[in-house]
mmCIF file of C-alpha atoms in Angstrom:
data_model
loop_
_atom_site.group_PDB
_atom_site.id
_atom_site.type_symbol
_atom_site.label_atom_id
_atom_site.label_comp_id
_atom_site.label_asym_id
_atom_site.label_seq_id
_atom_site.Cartn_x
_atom_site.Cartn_y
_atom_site.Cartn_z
ATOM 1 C CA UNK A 1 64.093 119.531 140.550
ATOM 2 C CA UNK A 2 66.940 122.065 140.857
ATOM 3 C CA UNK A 3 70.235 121.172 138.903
ATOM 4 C CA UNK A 4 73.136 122.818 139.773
ATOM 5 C CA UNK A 5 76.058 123.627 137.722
ATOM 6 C CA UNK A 6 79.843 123.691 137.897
ATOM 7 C CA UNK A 7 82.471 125.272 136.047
ATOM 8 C CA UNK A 8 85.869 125.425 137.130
ATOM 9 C CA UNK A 9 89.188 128.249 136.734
ATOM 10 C CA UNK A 10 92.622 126.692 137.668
ATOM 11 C CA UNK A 11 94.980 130.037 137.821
ATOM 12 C CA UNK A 12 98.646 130.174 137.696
ATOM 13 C CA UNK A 13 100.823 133.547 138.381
ATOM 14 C CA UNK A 14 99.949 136.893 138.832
ATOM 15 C CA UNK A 15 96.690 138.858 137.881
ATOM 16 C CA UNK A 16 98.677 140.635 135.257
ATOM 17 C CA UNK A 17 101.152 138.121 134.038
ATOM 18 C CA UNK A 18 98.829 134.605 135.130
ATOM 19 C CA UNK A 19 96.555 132.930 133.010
ATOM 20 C CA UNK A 20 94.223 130.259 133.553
ATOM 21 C CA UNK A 21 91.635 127.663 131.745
ATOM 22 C CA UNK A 22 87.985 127.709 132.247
ATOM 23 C CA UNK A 23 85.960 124.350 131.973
ATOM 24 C CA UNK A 24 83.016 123.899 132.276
ATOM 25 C CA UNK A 25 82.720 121.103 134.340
ATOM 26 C CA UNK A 26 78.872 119.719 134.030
ATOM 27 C CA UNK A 27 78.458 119.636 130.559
ATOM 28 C CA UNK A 28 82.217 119.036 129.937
ATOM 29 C CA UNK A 29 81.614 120.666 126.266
ATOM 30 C CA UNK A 30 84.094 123.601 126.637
ATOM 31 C CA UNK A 31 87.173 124.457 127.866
ATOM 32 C CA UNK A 32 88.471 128.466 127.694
ATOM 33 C CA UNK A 33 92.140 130.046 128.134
ATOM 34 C CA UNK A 34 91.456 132.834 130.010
ATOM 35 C CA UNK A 35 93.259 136.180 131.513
ATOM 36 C CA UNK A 36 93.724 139.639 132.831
ATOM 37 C CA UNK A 37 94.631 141.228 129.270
ATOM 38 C CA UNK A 38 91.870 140.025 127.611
ATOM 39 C CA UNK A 39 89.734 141.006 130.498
ATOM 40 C CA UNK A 40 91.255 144.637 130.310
ATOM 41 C CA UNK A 41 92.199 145.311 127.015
ATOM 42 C CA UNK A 42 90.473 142.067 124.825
ATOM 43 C CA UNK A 43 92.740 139.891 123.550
ATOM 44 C CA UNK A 44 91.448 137.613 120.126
ATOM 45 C CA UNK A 45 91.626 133.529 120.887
ATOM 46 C CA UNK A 46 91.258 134.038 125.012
ATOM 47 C CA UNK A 47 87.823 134.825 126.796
ATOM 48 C CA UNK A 48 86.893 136.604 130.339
ATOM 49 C CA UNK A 49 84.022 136.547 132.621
ATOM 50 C CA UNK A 50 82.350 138.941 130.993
ATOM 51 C CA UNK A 51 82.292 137.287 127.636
ATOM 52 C CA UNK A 52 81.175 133.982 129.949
ATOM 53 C CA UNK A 53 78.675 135.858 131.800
ATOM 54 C CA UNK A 54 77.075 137.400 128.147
ATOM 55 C CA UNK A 55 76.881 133.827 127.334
ATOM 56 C CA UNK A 56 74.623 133.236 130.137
ATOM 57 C CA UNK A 57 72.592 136.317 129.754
ATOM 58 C CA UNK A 58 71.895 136.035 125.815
ATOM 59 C CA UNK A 59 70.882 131.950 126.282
ATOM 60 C CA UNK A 60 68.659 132.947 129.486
ATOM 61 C CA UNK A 61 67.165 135.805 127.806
ATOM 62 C CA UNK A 62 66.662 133.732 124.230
ATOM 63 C CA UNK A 63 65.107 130.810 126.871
ATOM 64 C CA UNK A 64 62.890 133.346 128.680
ATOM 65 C CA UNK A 65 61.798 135.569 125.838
ATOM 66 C CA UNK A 66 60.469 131.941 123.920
ATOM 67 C CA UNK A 67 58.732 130.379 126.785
ATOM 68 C CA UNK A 68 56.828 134.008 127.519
ATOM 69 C CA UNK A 69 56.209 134.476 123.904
ATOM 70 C CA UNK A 70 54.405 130.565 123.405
ATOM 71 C CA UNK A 71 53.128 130.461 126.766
ATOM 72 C CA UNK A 72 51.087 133.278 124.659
ATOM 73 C CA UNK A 73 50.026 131.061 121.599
ATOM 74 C CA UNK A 74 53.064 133.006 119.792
ATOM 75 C CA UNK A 75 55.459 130.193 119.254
ATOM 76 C CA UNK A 76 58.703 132.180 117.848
ATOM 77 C CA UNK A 77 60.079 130.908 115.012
ATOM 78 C CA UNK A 78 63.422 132.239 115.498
ATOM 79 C CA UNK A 79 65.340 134.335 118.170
ATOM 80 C CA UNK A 80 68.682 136.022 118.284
ATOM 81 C CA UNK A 81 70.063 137.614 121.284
ATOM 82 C CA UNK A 82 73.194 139.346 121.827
ATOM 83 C CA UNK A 83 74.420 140.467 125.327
ATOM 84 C CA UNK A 84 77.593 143.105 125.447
ATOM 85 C CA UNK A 85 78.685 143.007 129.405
ATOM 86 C CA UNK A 86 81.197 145.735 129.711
ATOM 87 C CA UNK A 87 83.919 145.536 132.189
ATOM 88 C CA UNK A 88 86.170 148.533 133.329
ATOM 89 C CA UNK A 89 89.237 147.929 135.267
ATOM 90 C CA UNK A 90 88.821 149.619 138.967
ATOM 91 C CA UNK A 91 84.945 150.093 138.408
ATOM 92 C CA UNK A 92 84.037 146.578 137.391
ATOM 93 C CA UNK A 93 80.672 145.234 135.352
ATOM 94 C CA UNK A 94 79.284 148.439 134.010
ATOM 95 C CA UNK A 95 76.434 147.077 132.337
ATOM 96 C CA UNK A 96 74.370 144.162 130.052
ATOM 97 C CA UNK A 97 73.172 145.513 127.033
ATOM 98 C CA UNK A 98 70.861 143.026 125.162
ATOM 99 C CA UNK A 99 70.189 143.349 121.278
ATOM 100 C CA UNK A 100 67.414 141.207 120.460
ATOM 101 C CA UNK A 101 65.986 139.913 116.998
ATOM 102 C CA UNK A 102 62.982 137.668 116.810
ATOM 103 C CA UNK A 103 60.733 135.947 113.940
ATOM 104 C CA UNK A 104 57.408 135.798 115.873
ATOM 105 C CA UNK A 105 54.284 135.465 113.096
ATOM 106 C CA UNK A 106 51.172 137.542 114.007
ATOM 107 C CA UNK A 107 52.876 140.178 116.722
ATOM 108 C CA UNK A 108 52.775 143.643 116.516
ATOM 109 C CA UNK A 109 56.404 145.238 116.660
ATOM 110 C CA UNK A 110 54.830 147.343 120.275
ATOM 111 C CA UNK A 111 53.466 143.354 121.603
ATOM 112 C CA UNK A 112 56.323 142.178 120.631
ATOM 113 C CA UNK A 113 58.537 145.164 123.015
ATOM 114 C CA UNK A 114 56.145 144.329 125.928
ATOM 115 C CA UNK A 115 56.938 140.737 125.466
ATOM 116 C CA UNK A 116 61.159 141.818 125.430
ATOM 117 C CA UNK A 117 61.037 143.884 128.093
ATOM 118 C CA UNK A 118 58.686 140.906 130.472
ATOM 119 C CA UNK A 119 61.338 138.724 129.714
ATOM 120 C CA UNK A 120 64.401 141.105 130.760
ATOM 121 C CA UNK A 121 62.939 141.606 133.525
ATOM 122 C CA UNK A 122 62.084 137.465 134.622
ATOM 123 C CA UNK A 123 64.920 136.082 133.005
ATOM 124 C CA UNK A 124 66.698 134.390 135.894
ATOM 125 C CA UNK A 125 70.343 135.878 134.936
ATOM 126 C CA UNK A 126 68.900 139.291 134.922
ATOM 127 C CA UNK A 127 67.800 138.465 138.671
ATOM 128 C CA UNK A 128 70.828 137.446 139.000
ATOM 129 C CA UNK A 129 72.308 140.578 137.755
ATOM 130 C CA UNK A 130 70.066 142.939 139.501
ATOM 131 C CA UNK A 131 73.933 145.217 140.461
ATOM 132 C CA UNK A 132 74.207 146.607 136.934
ATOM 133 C CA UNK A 133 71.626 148.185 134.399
ATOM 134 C CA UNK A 134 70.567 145.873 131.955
ATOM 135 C CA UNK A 135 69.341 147.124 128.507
ATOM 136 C CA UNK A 136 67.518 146.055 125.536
ATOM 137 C CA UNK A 137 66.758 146.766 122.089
ATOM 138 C CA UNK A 138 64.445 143.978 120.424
ATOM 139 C CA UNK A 139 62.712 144.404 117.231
ATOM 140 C CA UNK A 140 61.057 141.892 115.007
ATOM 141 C CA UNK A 141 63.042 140.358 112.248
#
């Protein structure tokens, strides 16, 4: 069954001077101020896509990395996944650099890397994402 989901920017003014609220629509458990200067320059108390977007990546990734590792008869115990998505104005997305920290009993820190890297690779955001380089470091906690 495929489930699609909505979220939902309404913009006022300008790209520099405008600001606008992001909701997210299907879950209706969040709604963000949002604009330019926090986009360019980060700005505490308002978010941008790219903070959004590492919000997908890390909860994909975290998703992934679990259902790879106890599809294996490793059932984690714990994961923690970070994603920085840098933005530069006039060049765009540069980049999704995940920082990954796991409690998995019985791995090897080298199983658990092959593991990290499968599921960079097959999370669906980082399909998704396929236009920037995507990193990782991932160790065992």
């Amino acid at each position: 069954m495929a489930v699609t989901s909505e979220s939902t920017t309404v913009w006022t003014g300008t790209l520099a001077g405008g600001s606008g609220t992001t909701k997210l629509d299907s879950s209706g458990v969040a709604e963000f101020p949002v604009n330019w200067r926090a986009r360019s320059e980060g700005e505490a108390g308002t978010t941008n896509p790219e903070e959004l977007l590492g919000a997908a990546h890390s909860s994909c990734y975290s998703m992934a990395l679990a259902h790879a590792l106890t599809g294996a008869g490793h059932a984690p115990e714990s994961i923690q996944t970070t994603a920085a998505v840098t933005f530069e104005a006039g060049r765009g997305v540069l980049g999704s650099h995940l920082l990954v920290s796991a409690r998995v009993p019985g791995l090897t820190e080298a199983e658990f890397e092959a593991f990290a890297e499968d599921a960079k690779a097959n999370c669906p955001i980082s399909k998704a994402l396929t236009g920037i380089p995507i990193t990782i470091e991932a160790e065992l906690a």
